[in-house]
Amino acid sequence: MAGSALWFSLLLAAAFAGRATALWPWPQYIQTSEQRYTIFPYTFQFQYHVSSAAQVGCSVLDEAFQRYRDLLFGSVSFHFPQPMGLETFSQLVWRSPEGTFYINKTEIEDFPRFPHRGLLLDTSRHYLPLASILDTLDVMAYNKFNVFHWHLVDDSSFPYESFTFPNLTKKGSYNPATHIYTAQDVKEVIEYARLRGIRVLAEFDTPGHTLSWGPGVPGLLTPCYSGSHPSGTFGPVNPALNNTYEFMSTFFLEISSVFPDFYLHLGGDEVDFTCWKSNPDIQAFMKKKGFGEDFKKLESFYIQTLLDIVSAYGKGYVVWQEVFDNKVKVQPDTVIQIWREEMPVRYTKEMELVTSAGFRALLSAPWYLNHITYGPDWKNIYMVEPLAFEGSPEQKALVIGGEACMWGEYVDSTNLVPRLWPRAGAVAERLWSNKMLTNLDFAYKRLAHFRCELLRRGVQAQPLSVGYCDVEFEQT
Amino acid sequence: MEHRGLGWPRLPRLLELLAALAVQAVRASAIAAASPDLSLWPMPLSVQTTPRVLHLSPDNFFFGHSSTSKAGPSCSLLQEAFRRYYDYIFGFYKWHHGSADLRVGVELQQLQVSVVLEPECDTFPKISSDESYTLLVKGPVASLTANRVWGVLRGLETFSQLIYQDFYGTFTVNESNIVDSPRFPHRGILIDTSRHFLSIKSIFKTLDAMAFNKFNVLHWHIVDDPSFPYQSITFPGLSEKGSYSSSHVYTPNDVRMVIEYARLRGIRIVPEFDSPGHTQSWGEGQKDLLTPCYNGKDPSGAFGPINPIWNTTYSFLSKFFKEISTVFPDEFIHLGGDEVDFDCWASNPEIQDFMRNKGFGRNFKKLESFYMQVVLDMISAINKSSIVWQEVFDDASKLMPGTVIQVWKVEDYTREQSKVTEAGFPVILSAPWYLDWISYGQDWKKYYAVDPLSFEGSQEQKKLVIGGEACLWGEYVDATNLTPRLWPRASAVGERLWSHKDVRGLEDAYRRLTIHRCRMLRRGIAAEPVFTGYCDHEDRM
C-alpha cells in the first residue's frame, strides 16, 4: 500500500473526525465521506453476495452475522457476514443523539500487517473459569487478534484434564473437581475461537515449569539431591530415563489429536540446571553421552527428542527463545518466540540473530502486559516497532507477528479484564495496521473511543486516563 | 493502652485490666492460633483460642441481645448488622436445611451481644467513637461485649472470620477469647470521584470491603479539576455545567444513601472540597470564581485557582460550605489546599495590586495562606473542624489547634510528621500509601512494613498521629478496576492501622492475607490475588 494513499486516508479521516476516527485497529486503506445512510435495525441484513464462495450454511459466518447484529442493535433479530470485516463494520455504525443508526459512505480495504497476532493466557498460576476464557476470545475478536496462546499448565497447577493420564489433574490441579478444563471445556474453547477466526495454540511447557506434572506421574521429574541423598524436592523433567520419552510420546499423541492447529507450543524456557546437576543418575548419563559439564547439551538432547516425537505426529512447533539460544537442533520451520527483554541480549538483537539463522520469529518481549506500572503504559506498548532491528528484508519477512502475554502470578478472573483491555489493544493495532501509524494523539483518540465501545459491549476495560464514557461500567 | 490525640475514651476497668494483660500476650497468642484455617484480618489485639470446637447450624444459630444490654431490637443498626453477618457466615449454604443433625460436639446456638454504655445506635460515628469489644466464644452461647454499637460491628466482623467449615462442610468455630481495639482511631480510604465518576454501587461495594477490613473513614474526594459531580442545592449550576454529564452526578439522595450505608458499617464520610487549587470544574458553573489568567495586559482565556481577592469568592464559599455542613454530618470537612499553582495568580494585575497593598511582596504562599485562613475560619464558625493537605501547614498558614494535617508527599515524610506534630497538630499519614501507584509484584508488603510512628519525636508528638489513609486517586481508576486495585492491597494498610505495632511478621501476614482475600471474594468483593494460588470459589465460577 503506497504511503501517500495512507496519508490521504488519514487526512480524510481527520477531516471527518468523529465517525471514522472510531476504528481500532486502523484499516490499511480507508476512504470516508460526509454522505451517510440510515440503518433500520429491523430491515437491515448482512447477506452473502451472489458470487461469494461462502453462502448460507457456512457456520463461521452465519454465527458471526448473528453476533454482530446483536452487538450493533441489541437483540433485534436478524442475520449476516466475515468476522474481521464485520468487526470493522460494527465500529463504523454510529448513533445520533435521537438514537438513529447511521453509517457514513465508506470504502475500506483491509488486511493485517502480520499474520500471527496473539494473546497469551496463563491458566496454571491461577485457574481461569471457562467464562473468562470465552469472554477474552470475544474481545480478541473485537481487536482482530487471531491466535489464543493457551499456556495451560506450569509449576503451580495442572488443570488440563488428560484422558490418557487422568492422574495429572487428579493430583496436579488446584482442585480436581472445580479447577480443571475437561475435554468438553477444551472443545468449547477451540470451537468458540474458530467461529471468531482465532487459532488455539496450546502450550505444554517442558522440561522446566513442570512441578505440577510430578504428583500425577511419579518418576517423571528429576529428584534433586542434597549430597548423596534425595532432598525431597523435584526439578525439571528427567531427560535420562526412557520412561520419560514414552510418557511424552503418549501424552503428545493425545495433545496432537485434541488441538487441531498445526502448531503446538512446546515451551523450553527457563530450565534450571541445579537439580539435574545434583542428581547422580543424570551425572552418569551426562558422562555416558559425553556431554561433559555442559547441561545445555542435556537440555538439547531432551528437546530434540521431544521435537522429533511431535514432528512424527505431523505437528509444527513454537518454542521459547532459550531453545534457540542454547543451540538445540530444531526443524527449519520452528517458530521462535522472543520474550527476554535484555538477556542474553537486547530483544532487538535476538530478533536479528533468530531471523538471520533463518527461523521465523514471534515478538513478545516488550509486550508483557502482566508487568504493570503507574500511568499510560499503553503508549510504550504501542510504539514498539517489531521490525526495528538490523536485518535484510528477507530476515524481516521471517517475523510472523507477536503476542501480548498476560502471565498469571498476580492475575485471575478478578482483575484479568481490566488488566488486559484496552492495553492489549495497543498490541493489536501494532500487529494489524500499517507501520506508519505512530501518532499517539491519533491513537489515543481512537483507543479512548474504542474503550468506551468496549464498555458498551459489556467488557470491563479500564480507563486510559481522566475522562468518562456515556455509559459507564456497572457490575452485574 | 495507648491513647490517641483527640481524647480517647477509657475502657471500662475490667476490660482495661484484660487489655493490659493482653498486650503482653499478643505475640504469643497470635501464634497460638489453633486451627490452620484461622485467619483473622486485621489481627486483634489479643487472641486466645483452644482446640475445642463448637458447631453452628444455619437453622438454629442466631444473634441476640443480652438482657442487660443497653441496646435492643429497636437498634436498627445492630439488626441490620445481624442480618448481614448471618449471610456472610452462612451465605451460599442455603441448601443445608434439614442436615442440622450433626450432634457431634457442642453446638454454638447464639452470639449474645451486650452494649455496656449508651449505645449511640442512632448517631453518626466520630473520631472519638469507641470501637473496642471483647468476644468470648464458648458453647452454647457466645458473648460479644462492647461499650458502643461501633465495637459490636467490629466484633461481628471478627466473629464471622473465626468461623470455618470442616471437611464435612460443618460450620465450626474454636473456643476463643478475644479482646480488641484499634491502635489508631482514623483508618481511612480515599476515593476520587472527579477524575472518574464512580457509581453509587461501586461506592457501596467499597464500603462493604472497608467494613471487612475494619476501615472507618471514607475520605470522599468528590470534586476536582476534571469534573464536579456533587449536586449542590444552593448552587445547582456547579454540577449542571461542571459534571461530565447529567448522568455523572451525585444527587442529594445519592449522598444521603452513601452516608447512611457507611453509618450502618461504622464508617464516617469525610467529604473533601479541595480549594483554592484543583477547582477548574467549579468555574464552569460558577462564573467569576476562578482567577482569570493574563498574558501581559490581556486575559489569556484560561483560568487558575479560586480568586482569593474578591469578596464574592468568600460569600460564595460561605454559602457553599454552609450547605456542605448540613449535608455531611461528620465533624470534619476536608478543605484540600494542595498543589496551588501560583503562575496564574502572579499573572493577574488585580492580584498583583492586592499583593502590594497587603505587603505580601512576591510571596504567593502568603496569599494562599490568606485564603486558607479565611476558609478555615468559615468552617469553625459553622462548628466544624478541618482537615487539610500538608501544604497548608508547610506554607505557614495560621492554623487553629485541632486542624488535622494530612501528610501525603513521599519525600522525607517522616520529617514532615516530626515537624507537624512538633507544632502540635494531629496528623493523618498517607505518603507511603498511594495505592494508585501500581507496580509489578507483591507491593502489599511495602505498605504493610510502614511504621506510622517511626519519625523523630516525643511520646506526646507520636500521640498526635491519629491514623492514616490509603489513597486511590482516580486518574487511571474507575468502576472497571477500582475493586481489584484497592483490595487486598489496602488490607495491608488496614492491619497496620488497627493492629498492635508488633504484628509485622510477613510470613504469617501472607498466610492470613491470602485467606482473607478468598473470604472477600466469597463476599462479593473482586479482590485481586496476592500471588499464585487459588480460592475454593473463584470469581465468576
Coordinates of C-alpha atoms in Angstrom, one line a residue, chain B:
Chain B
M1 CA -3.2 1.2 76.5
E2 CA -2.1 3.8 74.0
H3 CA -4.2 6.9 73.8
R4 CA -4.5 8.8 70.5
G5 CA -4.6 12.5 70.1
L6 CA -8.2 13.7 70.2
G7 CA -9.5 12.5 73.5
W8 CA -9.7 8.7 73.7
P9 CA -12.3 7.4 76.0
R10 CA -11.1 5.0 78.7
L11 CA -12.2 1.4 78.5
P12 CA -14.3 0.1 81.4
R13 CA -11.9 -1.1 84.2
L14 CA -12.4 -4.8 83.7
L15 CA -11.6 -4.6 80.0
E16 CA -8.6 -2.3 80.8
L17 CA -7.1 -5.0 83.0
L18 CA -7.7 -7.6 80.4
A19 CA -6.3 -5.4 77.8
A20 CA -3.1 -4.7 79.8
L21 CA -2.5 -8.4 80.2
A22 CA -3.4 -8.9 76.6
V23 CA -0.9 -6.5 75.3
Q24 CA 1.9 -8.6 76.9
A25 CA 0.4 -11.8 75.5
V26 CA -0.3 -10.6 72.0
R27 CA 2.5 -12.1 70.1
A28 CA 2.3 -15.4 71.8
S29 CA -1.5 -15.7 71.5
A30 CA -1.5 -14.7 67.9
I31 CA 0.8 -17.6 67.1
A32 CA -1.2 -19.9 69.3
A33 CA -4.0 -19.9 66.8
A34 CA -5.4 -23.4 67.0
S35 CA -6.8 -24.1 63.6
P36 CA -4.8 -23.8 60.4
D37 CA -7.8 -22.1 58.8
L38 CA -7.7 -19.3 61.4
S39 CA -7.1 -16.2 59.5
L40 CA -8.1 -13.0 61.2
W41 CA -7.6 -9.8 59.4
P42 CA -6.7 -7.4 60.9
M43 CA -5.1 -9.3 63.8
P44 CA -6.9 -8.4 67.0
L45 CA -5.1 -7.0 70.0
S46 CA -5.3 -10.3 71.9
V47 CA -6.5 -13.7 70.7
Q48 CA -6.6 -16.8 72.7
T49 CA -8.0 -20.0 71.1
T50 CA -8.3 -23.6 72.2
P51 CA -8.5 -26.7 70.1
R52 CA -12.1 -27.3 71.4
V53 CA -14.5 -26.8 68.6
L54 CA -18.2 -25.8 68.5
H55 CA -20.5 -26.3 65.7
L56 CA -23.1 -23.9 64.2
S57 CA -26.2 -24.8 62.4
P58 CA -27.6 -22.3 59.9
D59 CA -31.1 -23.2 61.0
N60 CA -30.5 -22.8 64.7
F61 CA -27.9 -20.2 65.2
F62 CA -28.9 -16.6 65.8
F63 CA -27.6 -13.2 67.0
G64 CA -29.3 -11.9 70.1
H65 CA -29.3 -9.1 72.6
S66 CA -28.3 -9.9 76.2
S67 CA -30.9 -8.9 78.8
T68 CA -28.5 -6.4 80.4
S69 CA -27.5 -4.8 77.1
K70 CA -28.2 -1.1 76.7
A71 CA -29.2 -1.9 73.1
G72 CA -32.0 -4.0 71.9
P73 CA -34.1 -4.9 68.8
S74 CA -35.0 -1.2 68.3
C75 CA -31.4 -0.6 67.4
S76 CA -31.8 -0.9 63.6
L77 CA -28.0 -0.5 63.1
L78 CA -27.5 -3.8 65.0
Q79 CA -30.4 -5.6 63.5
E80 CA -29.1 -4.8 60.0
A81 CA -25.7 -6.0 61.0
F82 CA -27.1 -9.2 62.4
R83 CA -28.7 -9.9 59.0
R84 CA -25.6 -9.1 57.1
Y85 CA -23.3 -11.2 59.2
Y86 CA -25.6 -14.1 59.2
D87 CA -25.3 -14.0 55.4
Y88 CA -21.6 -13.6 55.4
I89 CA -21.2 -16.6 57.7
F90 CA -23.7 -19.0 56.1
G91 CA -24.2 -17.3 52.8
F92 CA -24.1 -19.8 50.0
Y93 CA -25.2 -22.8 52.0
K94 CA -28.9 -22.1 52.0
W95 CA -29.4 -25.7 50.8
H96 CA -28.3 -27.0 54.2
H97 CA -31.8 -27.3 55.5
G98 CA -32.5 -30.4 57.5
S99 CA -29.0 -31.5 57.9
A100 CA -28.6 -29.8 61.2
D101 CA -28.4 -33.2 62.9
L102 CA -24.7 -33.2 63.5
R103 CA -24.9 -33.9 67.2
V104 CA -21.1 -34.2 67.4
G105 CA -19.6 -31.9 70.0
V106 CA -21.2 -28.8 71.4
E107 CA -23.4 -26.5 69.5
L108 CA -23.0 -22.8 69.4
Q109 CA -26.5 -21.6 69.4
Q110 CA -26.3 -17.9 69.9
L111 CA -24.0 -15.0 69.9
Q112 CA -25.3 -12.7 72.5
V113 CA -24.5 -9.0 72.1
S114 CA -24.2 -6.7 75.0
V115 CA -23.7 -3.0 74.8
V116 CA -22.4 -1.7 78.1
L117 CA -22.7 2.1 77.8
E118 CA -25.2 4.3 75.9
P119 CA -25.1 2.5 72.5
E120 CA -25.0 5.6 70.2
C121 CA -27.2 3.5 67.9
D122 CA -28.8 6.3 66.0
T123 CA -25.8 8.6 65.9
F124 CA -23.0 9.0 63.4
P125 CA -19.6 7.6 64.2
K126 CA -16.9 10.1 65.2
I127 CA -13.2 10.2 65.5
S128 CA -13.6 9.6 69.3
S129 CA -16.0 6.7 68.9
D130 CA -15.2 3.7 71.0
E131 CA -14.6 0.6 68.7
S132 CA -13.4 -1.7 71.4
Y133 CA -15.0 -5.1 72.1
T134 CA -14.5 -8.5 73.7
L135 CA -15.6 -11.7 72.2
L136 CA -16.0 -14.8 74.3
V137 CA -16.7 -17.8 72.1
K138 CA -17.9 -20.8 74.1
G139 CA -20.9 -23.1 73.8
P140 CA -23.8 -22.9 73.8
V141 CA -23.9 -19.1 74.0
A142 CA -21.0 -16.9 73.0
S143 CA -20.9 -13.3 74.0
L144 CA -19.8 -10.1 72.3
T145 CA -19.5 -7.2 74.7
A146 CA -18.7 -3.6 73.7
N147 CA -19.2 -0.2 75.1
R148 CA -20.9 1.1 72.0
V149 CA -22.5 -0.3 68.8
W150 CA -19.3 0.5 66.9
G151 CA -17.5 -2.1 68.9
V152 CA -20.2 -4.6 68.2
L153 CA -19.7 -4.0 64.4
R154 CA -16.0 -4.7 64.7
G155 CA -16.7 -7.7 66.9
L156 CA -19.2 -9.2 64.5
E157 CA -16.6 -8.9 61.7
T158 CA -14.1 -10.8 63.8
F159 CA -16.6 -13.3 64.9
S160 CA -17.5 -14.0 61.2
Q161 CA -13.8 -14.5 60.5
L162 CA -13.5 -17.2 63.2
I163 CA -16.0 -19.5 61.6
Y164 CA -14.8 -22.1 59.1
Q165 CA -16.2 -25.2 57.5
D166 CA -14.6 -28.6 58.3
F167 CA -14.2 -31.4 55.8
Y168 CA -17.8 -32.3 56.1
G169 CA -19.0 -28.8 55.5
T170 CA -20.0 -28.3 59.1
F171 CA -19.7 -24.7 60.3
T172 CA -17.1 -24.8 63.0
V173 CA -15.6 -22.3 65.4
N174 CA -12.9 -22.8 68.1
E175 CA -13.5 -21.7 71.6
S176 CA -11.8 -18.3 71.8
N177 CA -11.3 -15.2 73.9
I178 CA -10.6 -12.0 72.0
V179 CA -10.0 -8.6 73.4
D180 CA -9.7 -5.9 70.7
S181 CA -9.5 -2.3 70.0
P182 CA -7.8 -0.3 67.3
R183 CA -4.3 1.2 67.5
F184 CA -5.3 4.3 65.5
P185 CA -8.8 5.9 65.5
H186 CA -8.6 7.2 62.0
R187 CA -8.3 4.4 59.4
G188 CA -9.4 5.7 56.0
I189 CA -9.6 5.1 52.3
L190 CA -9.6 8.0 49.8
I191 CA -11.6 7.7 46.6
D192 CA -11.6 10.3 43.9
T193 CA -14.9 10.8 42.0
S194 CA -13.8 13.7 39.9
R195 CA -11.1 12.2 37.6
H196 CA -13.6 9.4 37.0
F197 CA -17.1 9.1 38.2
L198 CA -17.8 6.2 40.5
S199 CA -21.3 4.8 40.6
I200 CA -23.1 4.6 43.9
K201 CA -23.0 0.8 43.6
S202 CA -19.2 0.8 43.4
I203 CA -19.0 3.2 46.4
F204 CA -21.3 0.8 48.4
K205 CA -19.0 -2.2 47.4
T206 CA -16.1 -0.2 48.7
L207 CA -17.8 0.5 52.0
D208 CA -18.6 -3.2 52.3
A209 CA -15.0 -4.1 51.8
M210 CA -13.9 -1.4 54.2
A211 CA -16.0 -3.0 56.9
F212 CA -14.4 -6.4 56.3
N213 CA -11.1 -4.7 56.9
K214 CA -12.2 -2.5 59.8
F215 CA -11.6 0.7 58.0
N216 CA -13.8 3.5 59.5
V217 CA -13.3 6.6 57.3
L218 CA -14.2 7.1 53.7
H219 CA -12.4 10.3 52.5
W220 CA -14.6 11.3 49.6
H221 CA -12.5 13.5 47.3
I222 CA -15.7 14.3 45.5
V223 CA -14.8 17.2 43.1
D224 CA -11.6 18.4 41.4
D225 CA -10.4 19.9 38.1
P226 CA -11.9 17.5 35.6
S227 CA -15.5 17.2 36.9
F228 CA -17.9 18.4 39.5
P229 CA -20.4 15.6 40.2
Y230 CA -21.7 16.9 43.5
Q231 CA -25.2 18.3 43.0
S232 CA -25.4 21.4 45.2
I233 CA -28.8 22.5 46.3
T234 CA -27.7 26.1 46.7
F235 CA -25.6 26.2 43.5
P236 CA -27.2 23.7 41.1
G237 CA -25.1 25.2 38.2
L238 CA -22.0 23.7 39.6
S239 CA -22.9 20.1 38.6
E240 CA -25.2 21.2 35.8
K241 CA -22.2 22.7 34.0
G242 CA -19.3 21.0 35.8
S243 CA -20.2 17.3 35.8
Y244 CA -19.1 15.1 32.9
S245 CA -22.8 14.6 32.0
S246 CA -26.1 14.7 33.8
S247 CA -25.8 11.0 34.5
H248 CA -22.4 11.5 36.1
V249 CA -23.9 13.3 39.1
Y250 CA -24.4 12.6 42.8
T251 CA -27.9 13.8 43.8
P252 CA -28.6 14.8 47.4
N253 CA -30.4 11.4 47.7
D254 CA -27.3 9.6 46.4
V255 CA -25.2 11.4 49.0
R256 CA -27.7 10.6 51.8
M257 CA -27.6 6.9 50.8
V258 CA -23.9 6.8 50.9
I259 CA -23.7 8.4 54.3
E260 CA -26.3 6.0 55.8
Y261 CA -24.8 3.0 54.1
A262 CA -21.5 4.0 55.7
R263 CA -23.0 4.7 59.1
L264 CA -24.5 1.3 59.3
R265 CA -21.0 0.0 59.0
G266 CA -19.5 2.3 61.5
I267 CA -17.8 4.3 58.7
R268 CA -17.5 8.1 58.7
I269 CA -17.9 10.0 55.5
V270 CA -15.3 12.9 55.4
P271 CA -16.0 15.0 52.2
E272 CA -13.2 16.9 50.6
F273 CA -13.9 20.1 48.7
D274 CA -10.4 20.9 47.6
S275 CA -9.5 24.6 47.1
P276 CA -8.1 27.0 46.0
G277 CA -6.4 24.8 43.5
H278 CA -7.9 21.7 41.8
T279 CA -11.0 23.8 41.0
Q280 CA -11.2 24.0 37.2
S281 CA -14.6 22.3 37.2
W282 CA -16.1 24.8 39.7
G283 CA -15.6 27.6 37.1
E284 CA -17.9 26.0 34.6
G285 CA -21.0 26.6 36.7
Q286 CA -19.8 29.5 38.9
K287 CA -18.7 32.5 36.9
D288 CA -16.3 34.9 38.5
L289 CA -15.0 32.4 40.9
L290 CA -11.7 31.3 39.4
T291 CA -8.8 33.7 38.7
P292 CA -8.6 34.9 35.1
C293 CA -5.0 34.3 33.9
Y294 CA -3.3 37.0 32.0
N295 CA -0.9 37.2 29.1
G296 CA 0.7 40.5 29.8
K297 CA -2.1 43.1 29.7
D298 CA -4.9 40.8 28.4
P299 CA -6.8 37.9 29.8
S300 CA -5.5 34.7 28.2
G301 CA -8.8 33.0 28.3
A302 CA -7.6 30.4 30.8
F303 CA -8.5 30.3 34.5
G304 CA -6.5 29.3 37.5
P305 CA -7.2 28.7 41.2
I306 CA -10.1 30.3 43.0
N307 CA -9.7 34.1 43.1
P308 CA -8.7 34.9 46.7
I309 CA -9.2 38.7 46.5
W310 CA -12.9 39.1 45.6
N311 CA -15.5 39.4 48.3
T312 CA -17.8 37.4 46.1
T313 CA -15.5 34.4 46.4
Y314 CA -15.9 34.4 50.1
S315 CA -19.7 34.9 50.1
F316 CA -20.0 32.1 47.6
L317 CA -17.8 29.8 49.7
S318 CA -19.6 30.7 52.9
K319 CA -23.0 29.7 51.4
F320 CA -21.5 26.6 49.8
F321 CA -19.8 25.3 52.9
K322 CA -22.9 26.1 55.0
E323 CA -24.7 23.6 52.7
I324 CA -21.9 21.1 53.0
S325 CA -22.0 21.3 56.8
T326 CA -25.7 20.4 56.8
V327 CA -25.4 17.7 54.1
F328 CA -22.4 15.9 55.7
P329 CA -22.9 15.1 59.4
D330 CA -19.2 14.4 60.2
E331 CA -17.5 16.8 62.5
F332 CA -14.7 17.2 59.9
I333 CA -14.6 18.7 56.4
H334 CA -11.5 18.3 54.3
L335 CA -10.6 21.6 52.7
G336 CA -7.8 20.4 50.5
G337 CA -5.3 23.2 49.9
D338 CA -2.8 21.2 48.0
E339 CA -0.7 21.9 44.9
V340 CA -1.7 25.5 44.3
D341 CA -0.1 26.7 41.1
F342 CA 0.9 30.4 41.6
D343 CA 1.6 31.2 38.0
C344 CA -2.0 32.4 37.2
W345 CA -2.3 34.5 40.3
A346 CA 1.1 36.1 39.6
S347 CA -0.1 37.0 36.1
N348 CA -3.2 38.7 37.2
P349 CA -2.9 42.5 37.6
E350 CA -5.7 42.8 40.2
I351 CA -3.9 40.2 42.3
Q352 CA -0.6 41.9 41.9
D353 CA -2.1 45.1 43.3
F354 CA -3.6 43.2 46.2
M355 CA -0.3 41.6 47.0
R356 CA 1.3 45.0 47.1
N357 CA -1.4 46.5 49.3
K358 CA -1.2 43.6 51.7
G359 CA 2.6 43.8 51.8
F360 CA 3.0 40.2 50.7
G361 CA 5.7 41.1 48.3
R362 CA 6.1 38.3 45.7
N363 CA 5.4 35.6 48.3
F364 CA 2.3 33.9 47.0
K365 CA 2.4 31.5 49.9
K366 CA 1.1 34.4 51.9
L367 CA -1.8 34.9 49.5
E368 CA -2.6 31.2 49.7
S369 CA -2.4 31.3 53.5
F370 CA -4.6 34.4 53.5
Y371 CA -7.2 32.5 51.5
M372 CA -6.9 29.3 53.6
Q373 CA -7.3 31.2 56.8
V374 CA -10.5 32.8 55.8
V375 CA -11.9 29.5 54.7
L376 CA -10.7 27.7 57.9
D377 CA -12.4 30.4 60.0
M378 CA -15.5 29.9 58.0
I379 CA -15.5 26.2 58.8
S380 CA -15.0 26.7 62.5
A381 CA -17.7 29.4 62.5
I382 CA -20.2 26.7 61.4
N383 CA -18.9 24.5 64.2
K384 CA -17.0 22.0 62.0
S385 CA -13.3 21.1 62.2
S386 CA -10.9 21.0 59.3
I387 CA -8.5 18.6 57.7
V388 CA -6.1 19.9 55.1
W389 CA -3.2 18.6 53.0
Q390 CA 0.3 19.3 54.2
E391 CA 1.0 22.4 52.0
V392 CA -1.4 24.4 54.2
F393 CA 0.9 23.7 57.1
D394 CA 4.1 23.9 55.1
D395 CA 3.2 27.3 53.6
A396 CA 2.7 28.7 57.1
S397 CA -1.0 29.3 57.4
K398 CA -2.1 30.3 60.8
L399 CA -4.0 27.2 61.9
M400 CA -6.4 26.7 64.8
P401 CA -5.3 24.0 67.2
G402 CA -7.0 20.8 66.2
T403 CA -6.7 21.3 62.5
V404 CA -5.7 17.9 61.1
I405 CA -2.8 17.8 58.6
Q406 CA -2.7 15.0 56.0
V407 CA 0.9 14.2 55.1
W408 CA 1.0 13.0 51.5
K409 CA 4.3 13.9 49.9
V410 CA 6.6 10.9 49.8
E411 CA 9.9 12.6 50.0
D412 CA 11.0 12.8 53.6
Y413 CA 7.6 12.2 55.0
T414 CA 8.8 11.2 58.4
R415 CA 10.5 14.5 58.8
E416 CA 7.2 16.2 57.9
Q417 CA 5.5 14.1 60.6
S418 CA 8.0 15.4 63.1
K419 CA 7.5 19.0 62.1
V420 CA 3.7 18.9 62.1
T421 CA 3.5 17.1 65.4
E422 CA 6.1 19.3 67.0
A423 CA 3.9 22.2 66.1
G424 CA 1.1 20.4 67.9
F425 CA -1.2 19.4 65.1
P426 CA -2.7 16.0 64.6
V427 CA -1.5 14.0 61.6
I428 CA -3.1 11.6 59.1
L429 CA -0.4 9.7 57.2
S430 CA -0.9 8.9 53.5
A431 CA 2.5 9.4 51.9
P432 CA 3.6 5.8 51.8
W433 CA 0.1 4.5 50.9
Y434 CA -0.7 5.9 47.5
L435 CA -2.4 2.8 46.1
D436 CA -2.9 4.3 42.7
W437 CA 0.8 3.9 42.2
I438 CA 0.7 0.4 41.0
S439 CA 3.8 -1.8 40.2
Y440 CA 4.5 -5.4 39.4
G441 CA 4.7 -7.8 42.2
Q442 CA 3.6 -8.1 45.9
D443 CA 3.6 -4.4 46.8
W444 CA 1.3 -5.0 49.7
K445 CA 4.4 -5.9 51.7
K446 CA 5.9 -2.5 51.5
Y447 CA 2.5 -0.9 52.6
Y448 CA 2.5 -3.4 55.5
A449 CA 6.0 -2.6 56.5
V450 CA 5.4 1.1 57.1
D451 CA 5.6 2.2 60.7
P452 CA 3.4 5.3 61.1
L453 CA 5.3 6.3 64.3
S454 CA 8.8 5.8 63.0
F455 CA 9.6 9.5 63.0
E456 CA 11.7 11.5 65.4
G457 CA 9.5 12.8 68.2
S458 CA 8.4 12.7 71.8
Q459 CA 5.6 10.4 73.1
E460 CA 3.2 13.4 73.0
Q461 CA 4.1 14.0 69.4
K462 CA 3.5 10.4 68.5
K463 CA 0.1 10.6 70.1
L464 CA -0.8 13.2 67.6
V465 CA -0.8 10.7 64.7
I466 CA -4.4 9.8 64.7
G467 CA -4.1 7.4 61.9
G468 CA -3.7 7.1 58.1
E469 CA -5.4 6.8 54.7
A470 CA -4.8 4.6 51.7
C471 CA -5.4 6.8 48.7
L472 CA -6.7 5.6 45.4
W473 CA -6.6 8.6 43.1
G474 CA -8.8 8.4 40.1
E475 CA -6.6 9.3 37.0
Y476 CA -6.5 5.7 35.9
V477 CA -9.2 4.2 38.1
D478 CA -13.0 3.8 37.7
A479 CA -15.5 1.1 38.4
T480 CA -13.9 -1.3 36.0
N481 CA -10.7 -1.7 38.1
L482 CA -11.4 0.0 41.4
T483 CA -12.1 -3.1 43.5
P484 CA -9.1 -5.3 42.4
R485 CA -6.8 -2.3 42.6
L486 CA -7.9 -1.4 46.2
W487 CA -8.1 -4.9 47.6
P488 CA -6.4 -6.7 49.1
R489 CA -3.6 -4.1 48.9
A490 CA -5.5 -1.7 51.2
S491 CA -6.0 -4.6 53.6
A492 CA -2.2 -4.3 54.4
V493 CA -2.8 -0.7 55.4
G494 CA -5.9 -1.7 57.4
E495 CA -3.9 -4.1 59.6
R496 CA -1.1 -1.6 60.0
L497 CA -3.6 0.9 61.3
W498 CA -5.7 -1.4 63.5
S499 CA -3.3 -4.0 64.9
H500 CA -0.6 -3.8 67.5
K501 CA 2.7 -2.4 66.3
D502 CA 4.5 -5.7 66.8
V503 CA 2.2 -7.5 64.4
R504 CA 4.7 -7.3 61.5
G505 CA 5.6 -10.9 60.5
L506 CA 5.4 -11.1 56.7
E507 CA 5.0 -14.9 56.6
D508 CA 2.1 -15.0 58.9
A509 CA 0.6 -11.9 57.2
Y510 CA 0.9 -13.6 53.8
R511 CA -0.9 -16.7 55.1
R512 CA -3.7 -14.7 56.7
L513 CA -4.0 -12.2 53.9
T514 CA -4.4 -14.9 51.2
I515 CA -7.2 -16.5 53.2
H516 CA -8.8 -13.1 53.9
R517 CA -8.7 -12.4 50.2
C518 CA -10.6 -15.6 49.4
R519 CA -13.1 -14.5 52.1
M520 CA -13.6 -11.1 50.5
L521 CA -14.1 -12.9 47.2
R522 CA -16.8 -15.1 48.7
R523 CA -18.5 -12.0 50.0
G524 CA -18.6 -10.5 46.5
I525 CA -15.5 -8.3 46.6
A526 CA -13.4 -8.9 43.5
A527 CA -10.2 -8.6 45.4
E528 CA -7.2 -9.5 43.2
P529 CA -4.8 -12.3 44.0
V530 CA -1.9 -11.8 46.4
F531 CA 0.2 -14.4 44.5
T532 CA 0.0 -17.7 42.6
G533 CA -2.7 -19.9 44.1
Y534 CA -6.4 -20.4 44.2
C535 CA -9.6 -19.9 46.2
D536 CA -12.2 -22.6 46.6
H537 CA -14.7 -20.3 45.0
E538 CA -13.2 -18.2 42.2
D539 CA -14.8 -15.1 40.9
R540 CA -17.1 -15.8 38.0
M541 CA -17.2 -19.5 38.6

